[in-house]
mmCIF file of C-alpha atoms in Angstrom:
data_model
loop_
_atom_site.group_PDB
_atom_site.id
_atom_site.type_symbol
_atom_site.label_atom_id
_atom_site.label_comp_id
_atom_site.label_asym_id
_atom_site.label_seq_id
_atom_site.Cartn_x
_atom_site.Cartn_y
_atom_site.Cartn_z
ATOM 1 C CA MET K 21 113.736 23.915 111.866
ATOM 2 C CA LEU K 22 110.350 25.166 112.939
ATOM 3 C CA VAL K 23 111.971 27.328 115.599
ATOM 4 C CA LEU K 24 114.245 28.865 112.981
ATOM 5 C CA VAL K 25 111.284 29.699 110.751
ATOM 6 C CA VAL K 26 109.462 31.299 113.695
ATOM 7 C CA ILE K 27 112.565 33.357 114.565
ATOM 8 C CA ILE K 28 112.880 34.481 110.947
ATOM 9 C CA LEU K 29 109.189 35.408 110.857
ATOM 10 C CA VAL K 30 109.503 37.327 114.129
ATOM 11 C CA PHE K 31 112.498 39.281 112.821
ATOM 12 C CA THR K 32 110.657 39.871 109.545
ATOM 13 C CA VAL K 33 107.622 41.228 111.390
ATOM 14 C CA LEU K 34 109.865 43.405 113.570
ATOM 15 C CA ALA K 35 111.718 44.661 110.512
ATOM 16 C CA LEU K 36 108.444 45.448 108.747
ATOM 17 C CA GLY K 37 107.189 47.160 111.886
ATOM 18 C CA ILE K 38 110.320 49.293 112.117
ATOM 19 C CA TYR K 39 110.101 50.057 108.392
ATOM 20 C CA ASN K 40 106.407 50.997 108.675
ATOM 21 C CA LEU K 41 107.162 53.191 111.679
ATOM 22 C CA SER K 42 109.956 54.873 109.751
ATOM 23 C CA LEU K 43 107.701 55.267 106.734
ATOM 24 C CA TYR K 44 104.954 56.705 108.932
ATOM 25 C CA LYS K 45 107.369 59.228 110.415
ATOM 26 C CA ARG K 46 108.525 60.221 106.949
ATOM 27 C CA ILE K 47 104.941 60.643 105.792
ATOM 28 C CA GLN K 48 104.197 62.736 108.881
ATOM 29 C CA SER K 49 107.296 64.794 108.200
ATOM 30 C CA PHE K 50 106.232 65.344 104.602
ATOM 31 C CA GLN K 51 102.717 66.205 105.726
ATOM 32 C CA ASN K 52 104.024 68.683 108.293
ATOM 33 C CA GLN K 53 106.326 70.157 105.672
ATOM 34 C CA SER K 54 103.412 70.375 103.268
ATOM 35 C CA LYS K 55 101.303 72.113 105.937
ATOM 36 C CA ARG K 56 104.103 74.591 106.540
ATOM 37 C CA PHE K 57 104.330 75.346 102.821
ATOM 38 C CA THR K 58 100.542 75.650 102.656
ATOM 39 C CA SER K 59 100.523 78.027 105.613
ATOM 40 C CA LEU K 60 103.274 80.115 104.006
ATOM 41 C CA ASN K 61 101.349 80.259 100.734
ATOM 42 C CA ILE K 62 98.177 81.245 102.555
ATOM 43 C CA LEU K 63 100.069 83.907 104.489
ATOM 44 C CA GLN K 64 101.354 85.266 101.174
ATOM 45 C CA ASP K 65 97.779 85.278 99.845
ATOM 46 C CA PHE K 66 96.676 87.217 102.908
ATOM 47 C CA MET K 67 99.471 89.754 102.421
ATOM 48 C CA ASN K 68 98.570 90.171 98.748
ATOM 49 C CA ILE K 69 94.949 90.874 99.661
ATOM 50 C CA THR K 70 95.916 93.333 102.396
ATOM 51 C CA GLY K 71 98.070 95.310 99.980
ATOM 52 C CA SER K 72 95.551 95.230 97.131
ATOM 53 C CA ASP K 73 93.274 98.084 96.069
ATOM 54 C CA LEU K 74 90.122 96.216 97.087
ATOM 55 C CA SER K 75 87.608 97.880 99.388
ATOM 56 C CA VAL K 76 87.620 96.976 103.090
ATOM 57 C CA GLU K 77 84.560 94.728 102.756
ATOM 58 C CA LYS K 78 85.992 92.863 99.750
ATOM 59 C CA LYS K 79 89.307 92.299 101.522
ATOM 60 C CA ILE K 80 87.651 90.620 104.504
ATOM 61 C CA ASN K 81 85.477 88.492 102.209
ATOM 62 C CA SER K 82 88.520 87.460 100.164
ATOM 63 C CA ILE K 83 90.332 86.382 103.335
ATOM 64 C CA ASN K 84 87.355 84.242 104.330
ATOM 65 C CA GLU K 85 87.168 82.670 100.877
ATOM 66 C CA ILE K 86 90.842 81.668 101.096
ATOM 67 C CA ILE K 87 90.259 80.035 104.491
ATOM 68 C CA ILE K 88 87.324 78.024 103.121
ATOM 69 C CA GLU K 89 89.173 76.962 99.975
ATOM 70 C CA LYS K 90 92.655 76.229 101.318
ATOM 71 C CA TYR K 91 91.605 74.490 104.544
ATOM 72 C CA GLN K 92 88.474 72.891 103.075
ATOM 73 C CA ILE K 93 86.265 74.308 105.812
ATOM 74 C CA LYS K 94 82.533 73.800 105.372
ATOM 75 C CA TYR K 95 81.506 77.122 106.934
ATOM 76 C CA SER K 96 83.542 80.121 108.022
ATOM 77 C CA THR K 97 82.192 83.362 109.479
ATOM 78 C CA ILE K 98 83.991 86.515 110.651
ATOM 79 C CA VAL K 99 81.993 88.783 112.964
ATOM 80 C CA VAL K 100 83.322 92.219 113.977
ATOM 81 C CA PHE K 101 82.244 94.326 116.957
ATOM 82 C CA ASP K 102 82.180 97.954 115.767
ATOM 83 C CA GLY K 103 81.760 99.455 119.219
ATOM 84 C CA THR K 104 77.976 99.244 119.294
ATOM 85 C CA ASP K 105 76.893 96.265 117.186
ATOM 86 C CA TYR K 106 78.146 92.875 116.081
ATOM 87 C CA VAL K 107 78.299 92.776 112.289
ATOM 88 C CA VAL K 108 78.864 89.736 110.046
ATOM 89 C CA LYS K 109 81.698 90.919 107.801
ATOM 90 C CA ALA K 110 82.263 87.680 105.891
ATOM 91 C CA SER K 111 80.435 84.346 105.763
ATOM 92 C CA ASN K 112 79.490 81.575 103.362
ATOM 93 C CA VAL K 113 76.473 80.719 105.523
ATOM 94 C CA ASN K 114 73.029 81.621 104.213
ATOM 95 C CA GLU K 115 72.096 85.159 105.281
ATOM 96 C CA ASN K 116 68.987 83.795 106.999
ATOM 97 C CA HIS K 117 71.315 82.614 109.787
ATOM 98 C CA TRP K 118 73.472 85.742 110.127
ATOM 99 C CA LYS K 119 71.374 87.109 112.968
ATOM 100 C CA THR K 120 72.141 83.973 115.000
ATOM 101 C CA LEU K 121 75.827 84.118 114.100
ATOM 102 C CA SER K 122 76.038 87.780 115.133
ATOM 103 C CA ARG K 123 74.726 86.945 118.623
ATOM 104 C CA LEU K 124 77.176 84.209 119.627
ATOM 105 C CA HIS K 125 78.670 86.527 122.254
ATOM 106 C CA GLU K 126 75.393 86.113 124.146
ATOM 107 C CA VAL K 127 75.713 82.312 124.287
ATOM 108 C CA ASP K 128 76.998 81.126 127.665
ATOM 109 C CA ILE K 129 79.388 78.586 126.216
ATOM 110 C CA PHE K 130 81.206 81.313 124.274
ATOM 111 C CA LYS K 131 81.154 84.037 126.955
ATOM 112 C CA ASP K 132 84.006 82.392 128.844
ATOM 113 C CA SER K 133 85.932 81.975 125.595
ATOM 114 C CA ILE K 134 85.686 85.726 124.947
ATOM 115 C CA THR K 135 86.628 86.587 128.539
ATOM 116 C CA THR K 136 89.712 84.350 128.523
ATOM 117 C CA ALA K 137 90.612 85.041 124.866
ATOM 118 C CA SER K 138 90.847 81.276 124.232
ATOM 119 C CA PRO K 139 89.287 79.131 121.472
ATOM 120 C CA LYS K 140 86.288 76.921 122.179
ATOM 121 C CA TYR K 141 85.503 73.624 120.433
ATOM 122 C CA ILE K 142 81.991 72.225 120.602
ATOM 123 C CA THR K 143 80.362 69.222 118.914
ATOM 124 C CA VAL K 144 77.407 66.849 119.131
ATOM 125 C CA ASN K 145 77.517 63.064 119.465
ATOM 126 C CA ASN K 146 74.770 62.169 117.021
ATOM 127 C CA GLU K 147 72.667 63.661 114.251
ATOM 128 C CA ARG K 148 69.658 64.227 116.535
ATOM 129 C CA GLU K 149 71.494 66.699 118.771
ATOM 130 C CA LYS K 150 72.046 70.390 118.050
ATOM 131 C CA LEU K 151 74.759 72.863 118.986
ATOM 132 C CA PRO K 152 73.904 75.257 121.868
ATOM 133 C CA TYR K 153 73.602 78.374 119.709
ATOM 134 C CA GLN K 154 71.438 76.879 116.968
ATOM 135 C CA GLU K 155 67.873 78.112 116.672
ATOM 136 C CA ARG K 156 66.500 76.904 113.355
ATOM 137 C CA GLU K 157 69.242 75.290 111.222
ATOM 138 C CA PHE K 158 69.697 72.137 113.323
ATOM 139 C CA ASP K 159 71.005 70.037 110.435
ATOM 140 C CA ARG K 160 73.596 72.550 109.137
ATOM 141 C CA ALA K 161 76.386 72.461 111.725
ATOM 142 C CA LYS K 162 77.300 69.597 114.050
ATOM 143 C CA SER K 163 80.696 70.814 115.249
ATOM 144 C CA ALA K 164 82.351 74.224 115.521
ATOM 145 C CA ILE K 165 85.500 76.014 116.685
ATOM 146 C CA PHE K 166 85.070 79.529 118.071
ATOM 147 C CA PHE K 167 88.004 81.986 118.090
ATOM 148 C CA PRO K 168 87.704 85.389 119.853
ATOM 149 C CA LEU K 169 89.682 88.110 118.062
ATOM 150 C CA TYR K 170 91.854 90.587 119.965
ATOM 151 C CA ILE K 171 94.425 93.257 119.001
ATOM 152 C CA ASP K 172 96.644 94.352 121.889
ATOM 153 C CA ASN K 173 93.980 93.288 124.409
ATOM 154 C CA ILE K 174 91.319 95.176 122.458
ATOM 155 C CA TYR K 175 88.354 92.954 121.587
ATOM 156 C CA LEU K 176 87.453 92.983 117.873
ATOM 157 C CA GLY K 177 84.868 90.218 117.520
ATOM 158 C CA TYR K 178 85.156 86.536 116.661
ATOM 159 C CA TRP K 179 85.728 83.948 113.955
ATOM 160 C CA ILE K 180 83.804 80.661 113.903
ATOM 161 C CA MET K 181 84.421 77.585 111.745
ATOM 162 C CA GLU K 182 81.633 75.021 111.409
ATOM 163 C CA SER K 183 81.214 71.525 109.993
ATOM 164 C CA GLY K 184 78.144 69.448 109.224
ATOM 165 C CA THR K 185 79.814 66.358 110.715
ATOM 166 C CA PRO K 186 79.898 65.529 114.444
ATOM 167 C CA HIS K 187 83.421 65.439 115.953
ATOM 168 C CA ASP K 188 84.864 66.676 112.658
ATOM 169 C CA PHE K 189 87.479 68.824 114.424
ATOM 170 C CA ASP K 190 88.480 66.262 117.096
ATOM 171 C CA ASN K 191 91.977 65.636 115.764
ATOM 172 C CA ILE K 192 92.607 68.952 114.053
ATOM 173 C CA ASP K 193 95.814 70.858 114.792
ATOM 174 C CA THR K 194 94.453 74.058 116.314
ATOM 175 C CA THR K 195 97.895 75.688 116.229
ATOM 176 C CA ILE K 196 97.508 76.040 112.465
ATOM 177 C CA PHE K 197 94.250 77.880 112.940
ATOM 178 C CA GLU K 198 95.773 80.033 115.667
ATOM 179 C CA THR K 199 98.160 81.238 112.952
ATOM 180 C CA VAL K 200 95.235 81.814 110.598
ATOM 181 C CA LYS K 201 93.459 83.732 113.377
ATOM 182 C CA GLU K 202 96.500 85.986 113.823
ATOM 183 C CA ASN K 203 96.500 86.634 110.081
ATOM 184 C CA ILE K 204 92.810 87.550 110.205
ATOM 185 C CA ILE K 205 93.601 89.977 113.030
ATOM 186 C CA SER K 206 96.456 91.499 111.000
ATOM 187 C CA VAL K 207 94.138 92.038 108.063
ATOM 188 C CA LEU K 208 91.464 93.575 110.301
ATOM 189 C CA ARG K 209 94.086 95.912 111.739
ATOM 190 C CA ALA K 210 95.215 96.979 108.263
ATOM 191 C CA VAL K 211 91.738 97.420 106.822
ATOM 192 C CA ASP K 212 90.666 99.325 109.934
ATOM 193 C CA TYR K 213 93.039 102.139 108.940
ATOM 194 C CA GLN K 214 91.758 101.943 105.376
ATOM 195 C CA LYS K 215 88.157 102.097 106.593
ATOM 196 C CA ILE K 216 88.913 105.250 108.566
ATOM 197 C CA LEU K 217 90.314 106.894 105.432
ATOM 198 C CA GLU K 218 87.348 105.797 103.349
ATOM 199 C CA SER K 219 84.869 107.101 105.913
ATOM 200 C CA ILE K 220 86.393 110.571 106.415
ATOM 201 C CA VAL K 221 86.531 111.525 102.725
ATOM 202 C CA ARG K 222 84.064 114.358 102.256
ATOM 203 C CA LYS K 223 83.017 116.999 99.758
ATOM 204 C CA ASP K 224 84.242 120.522 100.428
ATOM 205 C CA LEU K 225 81.233 122.782 100.992
ATOM 206 C CA PHE K 226 82.599 125.788 99.089
ATOM 207 C CA THR K 227 84.069 124.096 96.019
ATOM 208 C CA GLY K 228 82.297 120.725 95.782
ATOM 209 C CA LEU K 229 85.721 119.062 95.456
ATOM 210 C CA ASN K 230 86.844 115.962 97.352
ATOM 211 C CA SER K 231 88.892 116.558 100.482
ATOM 212 C CA ALA K 232 92.576 115.625 100.785
ATOM 213 C CA GLU K 233 91.729 112.244 102.372
ATOM 214 C CA TYR K 234 90.521 111.083 98.950
ATOM 215 C CA LEU K 235 94.140 110.953 97.796
ATOM 216 C CA TYR K 236 95.029 108.397 100.482
ATOM 217 C CA GLY K 237 92.210 105.958 99.712
ATOM 218 C CA ASP K 238 90.293 105.601 96.445
ATOM 219 C CA GLY K 239 92.465 108.220 94.771
ATOM 220 C CA LYS K 240 95.677 106.334 95.469
ATOM 221 C CA LYS K 241 94.199 103.172 93.947
ATOM 222 C CA GLN K 242 93.742 105.028 90.650
ATOM 223 C CA ILE K 243 97.110 106.798 90.817
ATOM 224 C CA ASP K 244 98.941 103.512 91.468
ATOM 225 C CA GLN K 245 97.757 102.142 88.158
ATOM 226 C CA TYR K 246 100.726 104.051 86.722
ATOM 227 C CA THR K 247 104.435 103.822 87.517
ATOM 228 C CA THR K 248 104.882 107.585 87.914
ATOM 229 C CA SER K 249 102.553 110.559 88.105
ATOM 230 C CA ALA K 250 102.984 114.313 88.336
ATOM 231 C CA ILE K 251 101.517 115.980 91.402
ATOM 232 C CA CYS K 252 100.887 119.713 91.468
ATOM 233 C CA MET K 253 99.996 121.659 94.591
ATOM 234 C CA PHE K 254 99.149 125.346 94.487
ATOM 235 C CA ARG K 255 98.156 127.992 96.982
ATOM 236 C CA VAL K 256 96.159 131.195 96.604
ATOM 237 C CA SER K 257 99.033 133.255 97.934
ATOM 238 C CA ASN K 258 97.160 136.552 98.352
ATOM 239 C CA ILE K 259 94.136 135.066 100.167
ATOM 240 C CA GLU K 260 95.097 136.737 103.481
ATOM 241 C CA ASP K 261 95.055 140.185 101.882
ATOM 242 C CA ILE K 262 91.666 139.477 100.268
ATOM 243 C CA ASN K 263 90.217 138.166 103.540
ATOM 244 C CA ARG K 264 91.243 141.365 105.302
ATOM 245 C CA VAL K 265 89.074 143.279 102.846
ATOM 246 C CA SER K 266 86.157 140.845 103.056
ATOM 247 C CA ARG K 267 85.920 137.270 104.293
ATOM 248 C CA GLU K 268 82.946 136.748 101.989
ATOM 249 C CA LEU K 269 85.012 137.925 99.043
ATOM 250 C CA GLY K 270 87.801 135.543 100.083
ATOM 251 C CA ASN K 271 85.352 132.619 100.044
ATOM 252 C CA LYS K 272 84.214 133.622 96.576
ATOM 253 C CA VAL K 273 87.824 133.741 95.362
ATOM 254 C CA ILE K 274 88.334 130.161 96.573
ATOM 255 C CA THR K 275 85.208 128.929 94.771
ATOM 256 C CA GLU K 276 86.025 130.804 91.550
ATOM 257 C CA VAL K 277 89.598 129.519 91.501
ATOM 258 C CA ALA K 278 88.319 125.955 91.949
ATOM 259 C CA ARG K 279 85.687 126.419 89.246
ATOM 260 C CA ASN K 280 88.158 127.809 86.716
ATOM 261 C CA VAL K 281 90.827 125.141 87.303
ATOM 262 C CA GLN K 282 88.302 122.311 87.185
ATOM 263 C CA ALA K 283 86.905 123.643 83.912
ATOM 264 C CA ASN K 284 90.386 123.558 82.346
ATOM 265 C CA ILE K 285 91.604 120.075 83.296
ATOM 266 C CA ALA K 286 90.569 116.689 81.929
ATOM 267 C CA GLU K 287 88.176 114.527 83.975
ATOM 268 C CA THR K 288 90.867 111.833 84.142
ATOM 269 C CA TYR K 289 92.991 114.076 86.380
ATOM 270 C CA MET K 290 92.231 114.419 90.085
ATOM 271 C CA PHE K 291 91.551 117.795 91.579
ATOM 272 C CA VAL K 292 91.001 118.133 95.330
ATOM 273 C CA ARG K 293 90.914 120.900 97.905
ATOM 274 C CA TYR K 294 93.886 119.988 100.042
ATOM 275 C CA MET K 295 93.511 122.426 102.925
ATOM 276 C CA GLY K 296 92.411 126.040 103.215
ATOM 277 C CA PRO K 297 93.733 127.953 100.177
ATOM 278 C CA LYS K 298 95.753 124.933 98.946
ATOM 279 C CA PHE K 299 94.660 122.650 96.103
ATOM 280 C CA VAL K 300 96.172 119.534 94.509
ATOM 281 C CA ILE K 301 96.031 118.332 90.908
ATOM 282 C CA VAL K 302 97.245 114.792 90.131
ATOM 283 C CA PHE K 303 98.231 114.074 86.529
ATOM 284 C CA SER K 304 98.135 110.269 86.658
ATOM 285 C CA GLY K 305 100.673 108.577 84.396
ATOM 286 C CA VAL K 306 102.183 111.895 83.244
ATOM 287 C CA GLU K 307 105.812 112.975 83.676
ATOM 288 C CA ALA K 308 106.368 116.086 85.801
ATOM 289 C CA ASP K 309 108.385 117.759 83.007
ATOM 290 C CA SER K 310 105.404 117.411 80.650
ATOM 291 C CA VAL K 311 102.926 119.469 82.679
ATOM 292 C CA SER K 312 104.775 122.797 82.981
ATOM 293 C CA ASP K 313 103.192 124.398 79.889
ATOM 294 C CA PHE K 314 99.742 123.245 80.925
ATOM 295 C CA ILE K 315 100.179 124.556 84.467
ATOM 296 C CA ASN K 316 101.348 127.896 83.078
ATOM 297 C CA GLN K 317 98.100 128.116 81.102
ATOM 298 C CA ILE K 318 96.023 127.322 84.189
ATOM 299 C CA LYS K 319 97.967 129.854 86.232
ATOM 300 C CA GLU K 320 97.545 132.573 83.644
ATOM 301 C CA SER K 321 93.822 132.030 83.067
ATOM 302 C CA THR K 322 93.084 131.856 86.809
ATOM 303 C CA GLU K 323 95.114 134.954 87.687
ATOM 304 C CA ASN K 324 93.261 136.872 84.966
ATOM 305 C CA LEU K 325 89.949 136.381 86.781
ATOM 306 C CA LYS K 326 88.266 139.539 88.077
ATOM 307 C CA ILE K 327 86.246 138.586 91.139
ATOM 308 C CA SER K 328 83.850 140.810 93.055
ATOM 309 C CA LEU K 329 80.751 140.596 95.227
ATOM 310 C CA ASN K 330 77.997 141.510 92.787
ATOM 311 C CA ASN K 331 74.822 143.318 93.932
ATOM 312 C CA ASN K 332 76.240 143.881 97.373
ATOM 313 C CA PHE K 333 73.724 146.311 98.886
ATOM 314 C CA GLN K 334 73.618 147.350 102.499
ATOM 315 C CA VAL K 335 70.170 146.703 103.942
ATOM 316 C CA GLU K 336 68.646 148.820 106.701
ATOM 317 C CA GLU K 337 65.688 147.681 108.822
ATOM 318 C CA LEU K 338 63.280 150.441 109.918
ATOM 319 C CA GLU K 339 60.366 150.255 112.326
ATOM 320 C CA ILE K 340 57.425 152.423 111.261
ATOM 321 C CA ASP K 341 54.102 152.190 113.063
ATOM 322 C CA ASN K 342 55.235 148.984 114.763
ATOM 323 C CA LYS K 343 55.810 147.382 111.370
ATOM 324 C CA LYS K 344 59.233 146.393 110.165
ATOM 325 C CA LYS K 345 60.157 147.596 106.718
ATOM 326 C CA LYS K 346 63.362 147.245 104.757
ATOM 327 C CA ARG K 347 64.912 149.744 102.427
ATOM 328 C CA LYS K 348 68.023 149.555 100.369
ATOM 329 C CA LYS K 349 70.723 152.014 101.070
ATOM 330 C CA LYS K 350 73.246 153.133 98.544
ATOM 331 C CA LYS K 351 75.198 150.344 96.879
ATOM 332 C CA ARG K 352 78.693 150.025 98.287
ATOM 333 C CA GLU K 353 81.641 150.560 96.019
ATOM 334 C CA GLU K 354 82.455 147.331 94.176
ATOM 335 C CA ILE K 355 85.770 145.754 95.159
ATOM 336 C CA GLU K 356 87.369 143.666 92.434
ATOM 337 C CA VAL K 357 90.298 141.325 93.064
ATOM 338 C CA SER K 358 92.374 138.752 91.170
ATOM 339 C CA PRO K 359 93.900 135.629 92.755
ATOM 340 C CA SER K 360 97.649 135.108 92.817
ATOM 341 C CA LEU K 361 98.788 131.473 92.654
ATOM 342 C CA ASN K 362 102.027 129.840 93.806
ATOM 343 C CA PHE K 363 102.666 126.371 92.307
ATOM 344 C CA VAL K 364 104.973 123.463 93.177
ATOM 345 C CA VAL K 365 105.325 120.280 91.109
ATOM 346 C CA ALA K 366 106.756 116.893 92.133
ATOM 347 C CA THR K 367 106.919 113.304 90.894
ATOM 348 C CA TYR K 368 105.080 110.521 92.699
ATOM 349 C CA TYR K 369 106.293 106.917 92.277
ATOM 350 C CA LYS K 370 103.840 104.025 92.466
ATOM 351 C CA GLY K 371 103.687 102.264 95.827
ATOM 352 C CA THR K 372 105.504 104.981 97.787
ATOM 353 C CA GLY K 373 104.011 107.237 100.458
ATOM 354 C CA ILE K 374 101.946 109.874 98.697
ATOM 355 C CA GLU K 375 101.422 111.616 102.047
ATOM 356 C CA GLU K 376 105.177 112.226 102.288
ATOM 357 C CA VAL K 377 105.269 113.846 98.849
ATOM 358 C CA LEU K 378 102.299 116.068 99.664
ATOM 359 C CA LYS K 379 103.766 117.092 103.018
ATOM 360 C CA LYS K 380 107.016 118.131 101.364
ATOM 361 C CA MET K 381 105.087 120.194 98.808
ATOM 362 C CA GLU K 382 102.976 121.800 101.516
ATOM 363 C CA ASN K 383 106.076 122.770 103.510
ATOM 364 C CA HIS K 384 107.572 124.333 100.388
ATOM 365 C CA LEU K 385 104.490 126.525 99.864
ATOM 366 C CA ASP K 386 104.230 127.434 103.564
ATOM 367 C CA GLU K 387 107.853 128.523 103.707
ATOM 368 C CA ALA K 388 107.591 130.637 100.559
ATOM 369 C CA SER K 389 106.878 134.354 100.764
ATOM 370 C CA LYS K 390 103.186 135.256 100.697
ATOM 371 C CA ASP K 391 103.962 137.513 97.757
ATOM 372 C CA GLU K 392 105.557 134.713 95.745
ATOM 373 C CA SER K 393 103.729 133.625 92.596
ATOM 374 C CA GLN K 394 105.635 131.125 90.475
ATOM 375 C CA ILE K 395 105.982 127.442 89.493
ATOM 376 C CA SER K 396 108.641 125.420 91.326
ATOM 377 C CA ASN K 397 109.816 121.836 90.814
ATOM 378 C CA ILE K 398 111.023 119.780 93.771
#
């Protein structure tokens, strides 16, 4: 009887063991599934940030905030090498420690990690020890994972996660964070292009208007607040003839055309010098068919301008008794010109390539006769 009870107990224990093992596997499966869903959601968050109208700096900071929140990381810091310096682009660590964090590439334990493009995990065994790179904040971080960042074998910088607990990352699945690292790299790649656009926007010296690059960065953010917008590009079609008479007079024509157009459009509309004698007006949120009358008014008022070089005296330098003196010669005959404008209008749809629309408009104006002066819709 006792043997039978023991056998039953043994089978019961085995059955419970098998059940617990099965339950454990199911839990692991659910956890892995949950991690996959979490990773997908985080990836979607990253994509949303990349495609948003935030500035480059805010995008990188938003990415770091998601990492900290979703993965419950104590500290996360993204450092970018800009070609000359290492710059902390995003971190939730006190700024007093950013200098240390921006010099991790100098720490021996991380040099090999950068050279081999492989992550490095470091930790201490007790609270009295400190991590190799720490200088003052001994009690802040007790374990860390260091990830060098590369795009197509081009070194970008690094990302470091830290914890205040020793051995906190011992059993962590680093493959998940490899995916996060790749997403960080993707964002850095995307915002790098955006940063270039933001940095090359300039003011035109003659007109004081923004350059064409403005339309691809900050300008596009404003335009994309509307589903459709009317874009107008025009060219001073007789600028070559005016320049042959006087380059100085041609420059004045450009500035006067810009001044007159800017004075006749609302501040809510964008007006930029696109290139040379070409200008662009963006009527955000306005249908292309609705701007024809307004453009006609601008065209008429601008072409009615009479532009000349006022007080244009020839100056002659004479040397009398070893002293230089100037005297005015007879005033040259005043030359008065009027600009001739050739317009093209198109519709821009939110989220599409504004550069493609502008290129098509530019080609239309370039292919038109230099004597052409009208308003075309394409």
